[in-house]
Short mmCIF file of C-alpha atoms in Angstrom, two decimals:
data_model
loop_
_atom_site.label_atom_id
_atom_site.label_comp_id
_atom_site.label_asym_id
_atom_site.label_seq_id
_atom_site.Cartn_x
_atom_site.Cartn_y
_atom_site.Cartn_z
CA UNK A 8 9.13 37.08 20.36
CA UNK A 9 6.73 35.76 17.51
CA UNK A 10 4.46 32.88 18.17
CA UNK A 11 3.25 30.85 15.61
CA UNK A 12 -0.48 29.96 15.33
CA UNK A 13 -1.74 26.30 15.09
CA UNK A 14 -2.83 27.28 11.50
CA UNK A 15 0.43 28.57 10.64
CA UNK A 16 2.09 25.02 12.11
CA UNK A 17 -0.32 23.06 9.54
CA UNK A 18 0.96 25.16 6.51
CA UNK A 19 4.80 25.02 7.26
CA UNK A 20 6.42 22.92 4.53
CA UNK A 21 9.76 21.19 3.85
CA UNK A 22 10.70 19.93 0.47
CA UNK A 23 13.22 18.28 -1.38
CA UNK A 24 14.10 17.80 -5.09
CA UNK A 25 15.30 14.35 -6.25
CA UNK A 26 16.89 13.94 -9.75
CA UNK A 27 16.84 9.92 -10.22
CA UNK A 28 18.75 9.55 -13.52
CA UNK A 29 15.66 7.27 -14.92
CA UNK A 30 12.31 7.73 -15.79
CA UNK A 31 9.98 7.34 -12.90
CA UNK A 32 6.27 6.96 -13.10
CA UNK A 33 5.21 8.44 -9.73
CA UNK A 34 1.24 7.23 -10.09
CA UNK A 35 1.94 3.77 -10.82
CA UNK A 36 4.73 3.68 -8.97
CA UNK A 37 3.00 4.61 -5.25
CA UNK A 38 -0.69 3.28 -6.69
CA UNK A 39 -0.17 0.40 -4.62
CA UNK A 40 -0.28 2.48 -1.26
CA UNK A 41 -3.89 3.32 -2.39
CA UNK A 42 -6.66 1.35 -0.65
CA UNK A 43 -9.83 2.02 -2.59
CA UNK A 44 -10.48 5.39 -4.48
CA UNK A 45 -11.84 7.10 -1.53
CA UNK A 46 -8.51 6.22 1.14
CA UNK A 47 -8.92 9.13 3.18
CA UNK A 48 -4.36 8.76 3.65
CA UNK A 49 -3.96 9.10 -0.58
CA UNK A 50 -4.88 11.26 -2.79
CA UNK A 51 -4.34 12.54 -6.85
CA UNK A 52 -5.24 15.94 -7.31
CA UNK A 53 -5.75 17.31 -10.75
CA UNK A 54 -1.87 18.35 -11.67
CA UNK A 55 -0.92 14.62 -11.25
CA UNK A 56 0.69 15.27 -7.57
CA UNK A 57 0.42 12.18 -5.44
CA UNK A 58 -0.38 12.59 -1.72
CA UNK A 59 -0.20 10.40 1.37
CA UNK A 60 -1.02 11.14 5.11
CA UNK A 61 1.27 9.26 6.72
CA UNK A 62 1.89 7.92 10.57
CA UNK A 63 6.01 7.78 10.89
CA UNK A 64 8.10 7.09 13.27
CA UNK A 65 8.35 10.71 14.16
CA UNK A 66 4.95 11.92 13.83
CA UNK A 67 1.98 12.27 11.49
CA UNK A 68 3.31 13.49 8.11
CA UNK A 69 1.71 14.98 4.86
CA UNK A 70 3.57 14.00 1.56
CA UNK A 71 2.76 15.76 -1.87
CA UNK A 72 5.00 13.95 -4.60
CA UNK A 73 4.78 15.56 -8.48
CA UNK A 74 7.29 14.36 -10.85
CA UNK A 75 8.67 17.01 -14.22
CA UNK A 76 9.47 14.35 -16.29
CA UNK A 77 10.91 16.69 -19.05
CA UNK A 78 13.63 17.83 -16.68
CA UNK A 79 13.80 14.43 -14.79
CA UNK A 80 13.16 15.55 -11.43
CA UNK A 81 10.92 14.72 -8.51
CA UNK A 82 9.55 17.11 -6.67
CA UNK A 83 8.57 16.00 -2.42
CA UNK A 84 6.68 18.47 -0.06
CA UNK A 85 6.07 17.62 3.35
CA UNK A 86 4.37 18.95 6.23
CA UNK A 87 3.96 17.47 10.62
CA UNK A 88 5.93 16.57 12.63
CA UNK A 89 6.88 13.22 10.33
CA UNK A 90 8.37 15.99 7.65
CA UNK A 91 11.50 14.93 7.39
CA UNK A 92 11.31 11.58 7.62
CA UNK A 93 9.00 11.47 4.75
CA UNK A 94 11.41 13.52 2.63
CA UNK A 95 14.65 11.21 3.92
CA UNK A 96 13.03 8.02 2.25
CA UNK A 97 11.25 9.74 -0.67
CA UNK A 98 13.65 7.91 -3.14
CA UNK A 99 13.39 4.33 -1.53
CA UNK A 100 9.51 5.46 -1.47
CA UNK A 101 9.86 5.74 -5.40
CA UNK A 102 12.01 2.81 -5.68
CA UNK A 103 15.33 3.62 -5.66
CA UNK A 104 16.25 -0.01 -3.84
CA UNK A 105 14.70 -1.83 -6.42
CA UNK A 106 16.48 -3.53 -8.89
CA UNK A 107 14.31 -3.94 -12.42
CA UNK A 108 17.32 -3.94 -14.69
CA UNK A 109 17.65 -8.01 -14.18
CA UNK A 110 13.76 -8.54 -15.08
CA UNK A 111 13.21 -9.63 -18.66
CA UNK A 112 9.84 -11.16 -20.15
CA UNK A 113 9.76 -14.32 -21.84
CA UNK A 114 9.54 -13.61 -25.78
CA UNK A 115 6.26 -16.01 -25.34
CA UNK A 116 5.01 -13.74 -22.86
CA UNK A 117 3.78 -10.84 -24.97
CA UNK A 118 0.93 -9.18 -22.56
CA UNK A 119 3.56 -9.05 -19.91
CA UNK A 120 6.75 -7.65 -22.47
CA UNK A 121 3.54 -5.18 -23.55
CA UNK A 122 2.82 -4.17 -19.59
CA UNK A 123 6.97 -3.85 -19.00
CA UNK A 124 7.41 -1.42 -21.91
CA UNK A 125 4.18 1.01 -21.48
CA UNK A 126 5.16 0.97 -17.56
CA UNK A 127 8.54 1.29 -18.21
CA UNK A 128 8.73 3.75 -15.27
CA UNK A 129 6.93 1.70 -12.40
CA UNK A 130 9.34 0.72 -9.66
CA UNK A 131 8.71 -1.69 -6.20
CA UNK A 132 7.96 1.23 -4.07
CA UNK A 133 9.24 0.95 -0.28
CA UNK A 134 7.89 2.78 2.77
CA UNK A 135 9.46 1.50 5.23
CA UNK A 136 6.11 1.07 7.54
CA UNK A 137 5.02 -2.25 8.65
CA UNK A 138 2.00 -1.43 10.46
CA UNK A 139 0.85 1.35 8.18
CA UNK A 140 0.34 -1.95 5.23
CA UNK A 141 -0.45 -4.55 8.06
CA UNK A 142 -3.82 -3.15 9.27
CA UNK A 143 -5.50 -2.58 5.77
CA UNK A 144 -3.88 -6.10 4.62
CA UNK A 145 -5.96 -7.70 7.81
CA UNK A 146 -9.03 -5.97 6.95
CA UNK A 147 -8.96 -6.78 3.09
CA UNK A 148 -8.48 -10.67 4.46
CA UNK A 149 -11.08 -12.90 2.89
CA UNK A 150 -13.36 -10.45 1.87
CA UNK A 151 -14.28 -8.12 -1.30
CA UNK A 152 -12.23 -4.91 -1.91
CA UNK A 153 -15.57 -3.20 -1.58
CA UNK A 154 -15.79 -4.23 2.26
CA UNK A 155 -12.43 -3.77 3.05
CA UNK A 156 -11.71 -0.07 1.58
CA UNK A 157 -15.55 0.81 3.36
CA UNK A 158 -13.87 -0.71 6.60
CA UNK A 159 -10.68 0.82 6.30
CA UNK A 160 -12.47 4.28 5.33
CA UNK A 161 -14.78 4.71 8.39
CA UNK A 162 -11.89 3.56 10.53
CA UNK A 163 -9.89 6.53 9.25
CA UNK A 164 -12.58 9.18 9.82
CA UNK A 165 -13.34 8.34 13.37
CA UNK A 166 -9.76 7.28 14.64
CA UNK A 167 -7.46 8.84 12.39
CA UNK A 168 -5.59 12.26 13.07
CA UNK A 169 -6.43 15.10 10.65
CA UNK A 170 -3.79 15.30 8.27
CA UNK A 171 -1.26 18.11 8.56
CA UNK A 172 -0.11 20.98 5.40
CA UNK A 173 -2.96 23.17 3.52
CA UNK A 174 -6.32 22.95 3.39
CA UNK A 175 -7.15 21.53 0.45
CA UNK A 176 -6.44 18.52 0.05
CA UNK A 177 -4.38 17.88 3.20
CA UNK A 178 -7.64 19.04 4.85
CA UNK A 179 -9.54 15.77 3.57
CA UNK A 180 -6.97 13.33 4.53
CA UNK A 181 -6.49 11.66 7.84
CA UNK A 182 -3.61 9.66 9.01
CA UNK A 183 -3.77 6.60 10.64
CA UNK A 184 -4.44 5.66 13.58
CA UNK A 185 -1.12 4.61 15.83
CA UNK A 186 -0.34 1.37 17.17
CA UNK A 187 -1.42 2.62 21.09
CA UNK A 188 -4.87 3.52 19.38
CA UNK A 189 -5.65 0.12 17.35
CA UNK A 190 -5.20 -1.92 20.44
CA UNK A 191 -7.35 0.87 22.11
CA UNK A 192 -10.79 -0.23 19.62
CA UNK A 193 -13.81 -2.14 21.55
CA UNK A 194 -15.40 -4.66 20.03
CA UNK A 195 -18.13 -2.40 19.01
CA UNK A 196 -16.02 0.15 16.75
CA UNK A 197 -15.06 -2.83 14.86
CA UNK A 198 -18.76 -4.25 14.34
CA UNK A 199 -19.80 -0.30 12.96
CA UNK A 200 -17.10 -0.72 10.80
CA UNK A 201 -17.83 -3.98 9.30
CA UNK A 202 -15.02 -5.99 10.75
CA UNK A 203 -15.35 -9.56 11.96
CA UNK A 204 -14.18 -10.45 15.27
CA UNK A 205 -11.63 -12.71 14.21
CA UNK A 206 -10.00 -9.69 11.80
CA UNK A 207 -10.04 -7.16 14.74
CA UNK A 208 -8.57 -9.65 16.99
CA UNK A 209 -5.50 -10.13 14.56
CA UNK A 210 -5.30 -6.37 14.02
CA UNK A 211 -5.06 -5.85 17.77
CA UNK A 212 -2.55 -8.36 18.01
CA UNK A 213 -0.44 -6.90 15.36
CA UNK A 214 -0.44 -3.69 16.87
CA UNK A 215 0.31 -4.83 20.11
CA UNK A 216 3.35 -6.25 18.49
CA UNK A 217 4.51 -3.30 16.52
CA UNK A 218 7.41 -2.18 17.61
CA UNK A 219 9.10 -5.86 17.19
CA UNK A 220 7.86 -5.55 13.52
CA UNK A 221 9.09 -2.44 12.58
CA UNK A 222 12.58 -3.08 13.86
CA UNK A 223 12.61 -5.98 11.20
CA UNK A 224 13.13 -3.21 8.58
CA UNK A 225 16.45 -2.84 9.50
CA UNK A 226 17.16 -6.40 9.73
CA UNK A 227 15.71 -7.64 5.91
CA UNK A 228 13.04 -8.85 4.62
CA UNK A 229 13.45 -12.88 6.05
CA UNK A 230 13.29 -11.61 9.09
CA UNK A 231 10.19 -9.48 8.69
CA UNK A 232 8.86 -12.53 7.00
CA UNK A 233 9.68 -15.17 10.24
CA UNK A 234 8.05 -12.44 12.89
CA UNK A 235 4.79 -11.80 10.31
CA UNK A 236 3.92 -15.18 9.93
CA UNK A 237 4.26 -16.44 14.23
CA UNK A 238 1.37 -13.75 14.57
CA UNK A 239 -2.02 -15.61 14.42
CA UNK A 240 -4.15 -14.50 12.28
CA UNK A 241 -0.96 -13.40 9.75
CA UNK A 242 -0.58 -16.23 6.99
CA UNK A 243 1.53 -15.91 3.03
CA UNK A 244 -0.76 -13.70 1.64
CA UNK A 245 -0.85 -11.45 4.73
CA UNK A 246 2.93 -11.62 5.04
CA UNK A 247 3.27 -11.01 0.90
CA UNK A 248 1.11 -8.20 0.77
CA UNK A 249 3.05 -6.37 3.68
CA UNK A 250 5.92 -7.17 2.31
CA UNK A 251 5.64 -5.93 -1.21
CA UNK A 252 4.91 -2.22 0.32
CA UNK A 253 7.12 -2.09 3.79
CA UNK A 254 9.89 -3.64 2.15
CA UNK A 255 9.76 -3.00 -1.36
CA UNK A 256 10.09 -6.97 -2.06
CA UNK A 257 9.61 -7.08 -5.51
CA UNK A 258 9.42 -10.97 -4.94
CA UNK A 259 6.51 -11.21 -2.88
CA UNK A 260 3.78 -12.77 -5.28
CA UNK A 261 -0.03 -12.87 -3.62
CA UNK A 262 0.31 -15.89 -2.96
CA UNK A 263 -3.46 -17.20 -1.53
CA UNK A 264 -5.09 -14.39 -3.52
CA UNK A 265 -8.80 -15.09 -5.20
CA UNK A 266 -7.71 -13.46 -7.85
CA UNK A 267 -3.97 -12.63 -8.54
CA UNK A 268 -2.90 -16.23 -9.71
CA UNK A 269 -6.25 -16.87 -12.32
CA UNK A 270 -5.04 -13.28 -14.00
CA UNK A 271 -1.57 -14.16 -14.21
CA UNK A 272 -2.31 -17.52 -15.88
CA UNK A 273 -5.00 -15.91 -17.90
CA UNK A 274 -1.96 -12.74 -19.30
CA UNK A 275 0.60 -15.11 -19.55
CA UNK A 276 -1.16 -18.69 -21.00
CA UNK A 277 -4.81 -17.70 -21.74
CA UNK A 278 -5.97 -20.37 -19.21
CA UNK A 279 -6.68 -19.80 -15.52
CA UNK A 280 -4.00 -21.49 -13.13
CA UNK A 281 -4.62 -21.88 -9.16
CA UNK A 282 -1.41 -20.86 -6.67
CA UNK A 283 0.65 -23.76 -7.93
CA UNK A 284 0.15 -23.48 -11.14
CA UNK A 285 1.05 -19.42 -10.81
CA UNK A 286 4.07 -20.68 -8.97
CA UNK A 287 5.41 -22.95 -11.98
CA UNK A 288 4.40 -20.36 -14.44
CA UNK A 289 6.43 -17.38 -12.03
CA UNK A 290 9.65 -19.57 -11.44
CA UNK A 291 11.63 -18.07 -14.29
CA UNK A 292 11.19 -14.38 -12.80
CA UNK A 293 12.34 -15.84 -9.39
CA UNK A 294 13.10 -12.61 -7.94
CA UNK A 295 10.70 -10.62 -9.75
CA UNK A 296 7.67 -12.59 -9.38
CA UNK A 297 5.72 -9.26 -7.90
CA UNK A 298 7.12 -7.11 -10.36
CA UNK A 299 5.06 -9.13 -12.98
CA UNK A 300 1.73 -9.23 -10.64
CA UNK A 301 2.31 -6.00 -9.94
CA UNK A 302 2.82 -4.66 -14.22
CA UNK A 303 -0.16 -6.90 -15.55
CA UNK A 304 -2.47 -5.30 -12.59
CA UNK A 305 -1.26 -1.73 -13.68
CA UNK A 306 -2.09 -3.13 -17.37
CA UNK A 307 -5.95 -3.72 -16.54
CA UNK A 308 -5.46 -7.57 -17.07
CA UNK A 309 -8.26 -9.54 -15.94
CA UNK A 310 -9.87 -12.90 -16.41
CA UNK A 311 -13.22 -12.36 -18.77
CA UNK A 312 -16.24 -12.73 -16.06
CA UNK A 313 -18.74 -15.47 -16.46
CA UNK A 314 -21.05 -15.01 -13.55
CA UNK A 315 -22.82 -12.51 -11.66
CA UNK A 316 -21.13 -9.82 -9.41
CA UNK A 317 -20.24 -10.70 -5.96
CA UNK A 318 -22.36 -8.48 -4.33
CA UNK A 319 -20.55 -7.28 -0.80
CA UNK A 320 -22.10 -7.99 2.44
CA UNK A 321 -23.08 -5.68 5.13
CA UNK A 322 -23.60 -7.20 8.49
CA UNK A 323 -23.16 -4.17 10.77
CA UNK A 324 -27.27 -4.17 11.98
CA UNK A 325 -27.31 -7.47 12.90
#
C-alpha cells in the first residue's frame, strides 16, 4: 500500500468554484483581513490571487482565492487539515451574507457616492473566526499600525505553524498561533515582541475564553457583542473591529478610533468631527455605517496632515 510523504501532504489541494451572480472585488473585498503589508497569514501574489493561512476549527488551512471576472466566477484552493472548512465558507468569506443593495449615499455626499461606484464590488467579508481578528485587534490597541503589524509579525514567525499547500508562497506564510498556545506566552515573548503588559494580559484572557466566543457565531452578532465587551481589556472599538471581520457586521463603525471618525467627517463635510460627531453624521446609513468607513478607507481618504509623523516607539531593550 502507498504512503504518502509529508511533502506530498503539504501539496494536496481541494478547490471549489463559486459563481456569485454579481461582481465581486476579491482584493478589496478580503483587504481587511490584512494586518500590515508584511502579515506573514496574507498574501497577493502577482496574478491577483489572494491568500490567507488560516487557524480553523478543524486545523491549520491554506486559502488561495482568484476571481475571472469575465466569466463571473471565483476560483478557492485550499490545502491542511482546515481544507474544507475554508472552502465551505468561501462565499460568506466574500460576502455573500451581506446585504449592500439597501445602502445608498446621500446626493450631498459625493466622495462617498464616488467610493460606492469605483468599489462597486467590495462586500462585508465574514470569516467566521473570533479569535483569529481578536488577537491582532488587542495588539493594534492604542498604538501606531507600525507597532502593531511589527508585533503581530514576530509573533507569527516564532509561534505560528508553517503554513500548509506549495512552496511558494504557502512556504512564507504561517498560521496563527491557537488559543492553547497564546495563553502558553511568558511575559518575556511579549516584551521581544513589543507588547505591553496590559495588551498581553487581555490577549491571554481572550484566549483563555475562546471557545465561549466562538460559539457566539452561531448565536448573532448581539451576543458576540455582550461576551466581547465583559472581557477586560475588550472595549467598542475592540468589540467593532472584531466584529466587522468575524461577523461580517457591516454596522460596526470604529467607534474610539484616532483616526476613522476625523476621515469620515473630513470625506463627507470637509471638517474633522470627533466620535459623536461621526455618529450624527453616520445615523442615516444606520445599518451600513461600516460599509461607508470601510469604502472611503478603500478610496485613500484621509485628513490633509499638519504636523510631523508620529514616529513609533520601540521599548523592547529597556
Amino acid at each position: 500500500m502507498a504512503t504518502t510523504t509529508t511533502s506530498e501532504r503539504r501539496t494536496q489541494r481541494a478547490s471549489r468554484v463559486w459563481r456569485p451572480g454579481y461582481p465581486v472585488d476579491v482584493r478589496a473585498t478580503l483587504a481587511t483581513h490584512a494586518r500590515g503589508s508584511g502579515d506573514p497569514a496574507y498574501r497577493v501574489t502577482a496574478d491577483g490571487a489572494v491568500w490567507r493561512a488560516v487557524r480553523t476549527p478543524e486545523g491549520p488551512g491554506t486559502l488561495r482565492v482568484h476571481a475571472a471576472p469575465r466569466v463571473g466566477e471565483v476560483t478557492g484552493r485550499a490545502w491542511g487539515p482546515g481544507a474544507d472548512w475554508l472552502l465551505s465558507r468561501l462565499p460568506a468569506l466574500l460576502g455573500a451574507d451581506d446585504e449592500p443593495a439597501a445602502f445608498r449615499p446621500a446626493a450631498d455626499h459625493g466622495v462617498l457616492r464616488d467610493a460606492a461606484r469605483r468599489h462597486a464590488g467590495f462586500r462585508v467579508s465574514r470569516t467566521d473566526l473570533m479569535l483569529e481578528a481578536l488577537v491582532p485587534a488587542v495588539l493594534e490597541q492604542k498604538v501606531t499600525g507600525t507597532e502593531a503589524h511589527r508585533s503581530w509579525r514576530q509573533l507569527l514567525w516564532r509561534f505560528g505553524a508553517a503554513a500548509p499547500g506549495p512552496r511558494d508562497p504557502a512556504g512564507r506564510m504561517r498560521v496563527p498561533p491557537d488559543a492553547r498556545t497564546w495563553t502558553s506566552l511568558a511575559s518575556w515573548h511579549w516584551h521581544l515582541a513589543g507588547v505591553d503588559p496590559r495588551r498581553a494580559r487581555t490577549v491571554r484572557v481572550a484566549a483563555s475564553a475562546a471557545g465561549r466566543l466562538e460559539e457566539t457565531l452561531a448565536m448573532g452578532v448581539d451576543v458576540g457583542e455582550r461576551r466581547l465587551r465583559v472581557l477586560p481589556g475588550v472595549g467598542a472599538w475592540t468589540s467593532a473591529e472584531v466584529r466587522q471581520r468575524a461577523f461580517g457586521d457591516a454596522d460596526a463603525v470604529s467607534v474610539g478610533d484616532l483616526h476613522v471618525p476625523g476621515m469620515i467627517g473630513w470625506a463627507l463635510t470637509g471638517r474633522v468631527v470627533d466620535d459623536a460627531g461621526m455618529l450624527a453624521l453616520l445615523e442615516p446609513y444606520a445599518g451600513h455605517r461600516y460599509r461607508v468607513q470601510r469604502l472611503l478607507e478603500l478610496a485613500g481618504v484621509a485628513v490633509p496632515r499638519r504636523a510631523p509623523r508620529f514616529a513609533p516607539r520601540d521599548y523592547r531593550s529597556f
